[in-house]
PDB file of C-alpha atoms in Angstrom:
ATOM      1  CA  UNK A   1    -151.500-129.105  47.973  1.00 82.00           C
ATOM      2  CA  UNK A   2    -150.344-125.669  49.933  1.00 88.00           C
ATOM      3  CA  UNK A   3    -152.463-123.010  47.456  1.00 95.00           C
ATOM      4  CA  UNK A   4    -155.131-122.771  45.285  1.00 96.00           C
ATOM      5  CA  UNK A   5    -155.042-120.645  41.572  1.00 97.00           C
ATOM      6  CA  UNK A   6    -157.672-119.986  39.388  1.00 95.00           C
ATOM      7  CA  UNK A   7    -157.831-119.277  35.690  1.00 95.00           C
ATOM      8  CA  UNK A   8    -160.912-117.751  33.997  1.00 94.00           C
ATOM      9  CA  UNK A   9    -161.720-119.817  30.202  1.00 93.00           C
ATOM     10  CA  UNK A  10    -163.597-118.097  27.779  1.00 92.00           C
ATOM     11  CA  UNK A  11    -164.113-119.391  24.337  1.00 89.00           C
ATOM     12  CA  UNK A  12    -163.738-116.167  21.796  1.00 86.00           C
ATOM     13  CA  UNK A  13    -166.058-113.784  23.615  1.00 89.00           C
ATOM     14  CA  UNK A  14    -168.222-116.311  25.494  1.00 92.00           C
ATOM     15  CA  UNK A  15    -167.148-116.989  28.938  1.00 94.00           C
ATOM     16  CA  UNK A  16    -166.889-121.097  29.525  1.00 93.00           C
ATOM     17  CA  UNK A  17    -166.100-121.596  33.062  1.00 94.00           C
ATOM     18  CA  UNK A  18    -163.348-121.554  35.585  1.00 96.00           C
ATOM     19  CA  UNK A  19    -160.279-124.013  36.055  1.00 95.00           C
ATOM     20  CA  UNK A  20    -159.310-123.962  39.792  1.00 97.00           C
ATOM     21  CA  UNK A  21    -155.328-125.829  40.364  1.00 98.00           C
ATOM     22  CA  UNK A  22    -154.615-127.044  43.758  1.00 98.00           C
ATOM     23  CA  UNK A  23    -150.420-126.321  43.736  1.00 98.00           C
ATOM     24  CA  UNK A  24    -147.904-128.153  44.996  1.00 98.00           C
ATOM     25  CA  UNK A  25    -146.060-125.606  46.563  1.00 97.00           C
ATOM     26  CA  UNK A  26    -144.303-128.194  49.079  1.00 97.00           C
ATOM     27  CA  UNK A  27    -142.427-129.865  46.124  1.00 96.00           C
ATOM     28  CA  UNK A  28    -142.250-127.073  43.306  1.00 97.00           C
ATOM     29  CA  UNK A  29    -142.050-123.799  45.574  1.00 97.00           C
ATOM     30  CA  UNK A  30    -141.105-121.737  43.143  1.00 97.00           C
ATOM     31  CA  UNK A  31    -142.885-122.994  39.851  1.00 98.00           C
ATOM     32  CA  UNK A  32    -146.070-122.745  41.980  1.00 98.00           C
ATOM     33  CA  UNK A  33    -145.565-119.247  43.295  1.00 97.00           C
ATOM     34  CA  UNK A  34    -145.047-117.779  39.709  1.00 97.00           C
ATOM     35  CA  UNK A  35    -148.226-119.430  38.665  1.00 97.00           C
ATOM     36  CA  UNK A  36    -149.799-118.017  41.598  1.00 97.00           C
ATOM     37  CA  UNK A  37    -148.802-114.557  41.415  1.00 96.00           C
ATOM     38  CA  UNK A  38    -149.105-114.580  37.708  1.00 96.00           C
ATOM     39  CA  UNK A  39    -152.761-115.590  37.656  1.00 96.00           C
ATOM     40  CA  UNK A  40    -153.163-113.105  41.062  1.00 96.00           C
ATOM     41  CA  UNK A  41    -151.795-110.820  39.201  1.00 96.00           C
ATOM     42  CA  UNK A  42    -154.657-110.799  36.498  1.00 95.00           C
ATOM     43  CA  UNK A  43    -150.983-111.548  33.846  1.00 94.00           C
ATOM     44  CA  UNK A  44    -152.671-114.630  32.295  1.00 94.00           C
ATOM     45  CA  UNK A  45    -156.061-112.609  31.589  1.00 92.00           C
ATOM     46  CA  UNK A  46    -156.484-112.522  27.326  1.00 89.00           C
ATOM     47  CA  UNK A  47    -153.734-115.402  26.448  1.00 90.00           C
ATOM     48  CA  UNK A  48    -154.194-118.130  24.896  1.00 88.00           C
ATOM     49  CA  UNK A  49    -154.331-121.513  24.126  1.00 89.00           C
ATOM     50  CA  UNK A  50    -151.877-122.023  21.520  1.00 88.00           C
ATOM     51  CA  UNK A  51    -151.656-125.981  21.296  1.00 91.00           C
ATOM     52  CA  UNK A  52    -154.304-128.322  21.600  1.00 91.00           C
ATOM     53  CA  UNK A  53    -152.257-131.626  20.814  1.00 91.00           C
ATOM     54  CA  UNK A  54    -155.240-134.152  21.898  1.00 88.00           C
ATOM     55  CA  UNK A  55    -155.506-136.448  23.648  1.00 89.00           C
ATOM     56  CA  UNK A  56    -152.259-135.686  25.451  1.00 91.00           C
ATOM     57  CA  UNK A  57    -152.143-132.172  26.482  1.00 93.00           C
ATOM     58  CA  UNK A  58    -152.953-128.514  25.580  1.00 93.00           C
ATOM     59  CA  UNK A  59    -150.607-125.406  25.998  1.00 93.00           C
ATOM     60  CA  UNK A  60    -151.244-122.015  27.314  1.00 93.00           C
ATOM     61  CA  UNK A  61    -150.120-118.968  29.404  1.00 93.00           C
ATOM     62  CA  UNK A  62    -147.959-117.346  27.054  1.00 90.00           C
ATOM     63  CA  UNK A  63    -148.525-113.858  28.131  1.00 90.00           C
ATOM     64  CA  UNK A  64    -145.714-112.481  25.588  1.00 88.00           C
ATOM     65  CA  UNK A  65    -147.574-113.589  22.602  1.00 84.00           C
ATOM     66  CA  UNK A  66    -146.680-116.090  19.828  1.00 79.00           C
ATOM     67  CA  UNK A  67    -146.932-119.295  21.773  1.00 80.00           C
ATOM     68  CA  UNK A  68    -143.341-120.955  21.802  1.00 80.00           C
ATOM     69  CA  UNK A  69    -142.297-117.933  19.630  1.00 83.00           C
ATOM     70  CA  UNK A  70    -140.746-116.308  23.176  1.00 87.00           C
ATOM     71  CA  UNK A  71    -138.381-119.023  23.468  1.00 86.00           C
ATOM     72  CA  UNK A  72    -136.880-117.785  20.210  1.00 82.00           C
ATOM     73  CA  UNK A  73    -137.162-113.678  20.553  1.00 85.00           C
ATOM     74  CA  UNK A  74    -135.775-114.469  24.350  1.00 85.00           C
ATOM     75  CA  UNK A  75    -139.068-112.865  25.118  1.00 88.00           C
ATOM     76  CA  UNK A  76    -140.740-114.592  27.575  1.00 90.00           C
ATOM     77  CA  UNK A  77    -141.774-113.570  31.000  1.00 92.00           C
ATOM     78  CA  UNK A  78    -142.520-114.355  34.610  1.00 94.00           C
ATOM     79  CA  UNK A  79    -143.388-113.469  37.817  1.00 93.00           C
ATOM     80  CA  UNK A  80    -140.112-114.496  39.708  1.00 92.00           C
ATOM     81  CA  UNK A  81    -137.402-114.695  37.501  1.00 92.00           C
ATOM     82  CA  UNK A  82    -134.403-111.899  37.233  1.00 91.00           C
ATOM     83  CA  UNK A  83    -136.242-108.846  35.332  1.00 90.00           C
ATOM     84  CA  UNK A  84    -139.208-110.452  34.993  1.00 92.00           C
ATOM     85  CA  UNK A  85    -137.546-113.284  32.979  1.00 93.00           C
ATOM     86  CA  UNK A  86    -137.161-117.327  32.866  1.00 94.00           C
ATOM     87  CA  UNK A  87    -135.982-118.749  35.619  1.00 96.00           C
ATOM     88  CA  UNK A  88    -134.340-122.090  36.634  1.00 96.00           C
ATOM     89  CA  UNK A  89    -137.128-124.823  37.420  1.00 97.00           C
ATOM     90  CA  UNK A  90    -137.042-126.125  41.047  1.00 97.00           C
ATOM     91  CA  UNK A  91    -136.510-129.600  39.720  1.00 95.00           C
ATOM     92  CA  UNK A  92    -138.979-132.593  38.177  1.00 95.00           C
ATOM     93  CA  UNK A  93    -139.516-134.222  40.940  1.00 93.00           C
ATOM     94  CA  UNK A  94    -143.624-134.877  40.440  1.00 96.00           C
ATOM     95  CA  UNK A  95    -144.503-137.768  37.750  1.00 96.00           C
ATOM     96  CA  UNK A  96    -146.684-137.571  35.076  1.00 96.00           C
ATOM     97  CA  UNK A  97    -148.529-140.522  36.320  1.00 95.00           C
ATOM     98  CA  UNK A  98    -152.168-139.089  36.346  1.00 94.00           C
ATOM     99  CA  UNK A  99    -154.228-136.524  34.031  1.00 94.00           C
ATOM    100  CA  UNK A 100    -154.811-133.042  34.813  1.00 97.00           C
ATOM    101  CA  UNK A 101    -151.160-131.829  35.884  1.00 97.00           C
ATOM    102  CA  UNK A 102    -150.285-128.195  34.771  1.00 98.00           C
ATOM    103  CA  UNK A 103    -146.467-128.285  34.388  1.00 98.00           C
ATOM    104  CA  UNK A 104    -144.559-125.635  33.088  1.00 97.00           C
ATOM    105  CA  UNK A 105    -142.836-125.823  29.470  1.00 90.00           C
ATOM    106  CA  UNK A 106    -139.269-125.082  29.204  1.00 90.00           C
ATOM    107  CA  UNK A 107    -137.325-122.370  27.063  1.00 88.00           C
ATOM    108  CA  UNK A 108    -134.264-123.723  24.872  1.00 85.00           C
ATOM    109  CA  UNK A 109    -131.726-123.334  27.939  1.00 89.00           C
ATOM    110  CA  UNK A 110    -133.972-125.047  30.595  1.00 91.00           C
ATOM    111  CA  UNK A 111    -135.606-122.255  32.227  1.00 95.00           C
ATOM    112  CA  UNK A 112    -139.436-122.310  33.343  1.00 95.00           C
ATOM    113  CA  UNK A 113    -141.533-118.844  31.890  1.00 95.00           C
ATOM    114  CA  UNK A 114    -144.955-118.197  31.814  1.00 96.00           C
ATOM    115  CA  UNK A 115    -145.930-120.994  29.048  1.00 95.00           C
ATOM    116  CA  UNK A 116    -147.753-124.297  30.592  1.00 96.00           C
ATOM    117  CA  UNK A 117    -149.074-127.256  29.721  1.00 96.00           C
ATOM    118  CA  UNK A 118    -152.237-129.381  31.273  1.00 97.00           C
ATOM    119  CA  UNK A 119    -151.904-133.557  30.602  1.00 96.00           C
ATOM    120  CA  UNK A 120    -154.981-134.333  29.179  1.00 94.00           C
ATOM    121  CA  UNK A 121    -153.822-138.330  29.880  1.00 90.00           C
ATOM    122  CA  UNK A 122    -153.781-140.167  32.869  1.00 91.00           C
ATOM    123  CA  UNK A 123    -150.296-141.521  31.510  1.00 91.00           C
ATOM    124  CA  UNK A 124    -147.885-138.430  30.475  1.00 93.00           C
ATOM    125  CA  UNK A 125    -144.884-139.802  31.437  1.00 93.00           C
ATOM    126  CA  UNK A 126    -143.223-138.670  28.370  1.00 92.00           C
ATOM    127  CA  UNK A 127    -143.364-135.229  30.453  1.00 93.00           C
ATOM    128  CA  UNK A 128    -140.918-136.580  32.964  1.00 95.00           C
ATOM    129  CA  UNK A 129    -137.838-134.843  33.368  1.00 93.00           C
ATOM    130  CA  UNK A 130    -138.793-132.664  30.633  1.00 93.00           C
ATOM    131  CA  UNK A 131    -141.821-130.707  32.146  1.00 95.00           C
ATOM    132  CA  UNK A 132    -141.739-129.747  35.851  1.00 97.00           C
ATOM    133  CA  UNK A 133    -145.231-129.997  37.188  1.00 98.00           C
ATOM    134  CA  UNK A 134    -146.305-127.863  39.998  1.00 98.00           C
ATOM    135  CA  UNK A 135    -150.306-128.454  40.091  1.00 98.00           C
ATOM    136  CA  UNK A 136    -153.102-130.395  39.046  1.00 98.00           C
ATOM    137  CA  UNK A 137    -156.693-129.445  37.942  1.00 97.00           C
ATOM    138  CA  UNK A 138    -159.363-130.568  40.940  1.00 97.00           C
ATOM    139  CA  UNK A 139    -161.799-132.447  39.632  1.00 94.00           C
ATOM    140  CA  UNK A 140    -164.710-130.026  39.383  1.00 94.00           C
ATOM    141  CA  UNK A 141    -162.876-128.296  37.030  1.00 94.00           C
ATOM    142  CA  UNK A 142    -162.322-131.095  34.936  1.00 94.00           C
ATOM    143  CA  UNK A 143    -164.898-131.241  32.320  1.00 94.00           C
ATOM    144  CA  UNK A 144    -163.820-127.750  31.012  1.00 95.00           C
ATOM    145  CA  UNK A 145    -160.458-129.845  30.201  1.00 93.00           C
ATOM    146  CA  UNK A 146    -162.499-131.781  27.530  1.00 91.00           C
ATOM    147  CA  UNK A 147    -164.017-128.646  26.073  1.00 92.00           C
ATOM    148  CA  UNK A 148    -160.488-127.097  25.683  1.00 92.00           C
ATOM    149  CA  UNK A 149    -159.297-130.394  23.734  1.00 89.00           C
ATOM    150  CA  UNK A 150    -162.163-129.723  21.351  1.00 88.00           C
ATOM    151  CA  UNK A 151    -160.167-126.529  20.717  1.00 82.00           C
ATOM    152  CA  UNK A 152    -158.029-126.337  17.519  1.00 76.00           C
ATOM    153  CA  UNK A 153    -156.143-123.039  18.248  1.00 70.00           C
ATOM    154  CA  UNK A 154    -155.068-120.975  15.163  1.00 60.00           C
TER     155      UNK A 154
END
């Protein structure tokens, strides 16, 4: 772990708790630095959870709005990448071998954005050279993960 982000969860209106990521900025420099600045930034406040696919994972962080619909409008964002766009992902070098990883999705050329996804499973490995993971929930924050899989987004 190098850095520490923190994303505020509220359900509608209500506010449900906090869900502090220890990042791996050793082995995903820049995937963790865009999540950093991004929820530094206050960028992640009002998005939302836009797939709850349980007991696997749930996705989130799409700050353009419409969930995967960036990929196809080429309208997703980030903190690091060329005019605020995707960027290429540092590589997939972490394993989805335990629960809790945030990794970030990828657009329909590769590129990292905004959009992530938290492993719900200890076993993810389906993930693996598809998602590049860059931090993992500590284990305080955990038992907000199993309120967000009650979550069916719409």
């Amino acid at each position: 772990m190098t850095d520490r982000a923190y994303l505020e969860i509220s359900f509608g209106d209500e506010p449900a708790g906090r869900l502090d990521i220890e990042l791996f900025g050793k082995d995903a420099p820049n995937a963790a630095a865009n999540f950093a600045q991004l929820c530094a930034s206050g960028r992640y406040a009002g998005s939302n959870v836009y797939r709850v696919v349980s007991p696997f994972n749930f996705a989130g962080g799409d700050i353009a709005g419409g969930g995967d619909g960036c990929v196809k409008t080429q309208a997703c964002v980030s903190a690091l990448g060329a005019n605020g766009g995707p960027f290429a992902p540092d590589g997939y070098a972490i394993e989805h071998s335990v629960g809790a990883l945030v990794s970030y999705a990828r657009g329909l050329n590769g590129d990292i954005d905004s959009r992530f996804v938290v492993t719900l499973a200890d076993d993810a490995r389906w993930a693996d050279g598809r998602y590049e993971a860059f931090g993992r929930v500590t284990e305080p924050s955990r038992a907000l993960l199993a309120r967000i899989e009650q979550v069916n987004p719409s």
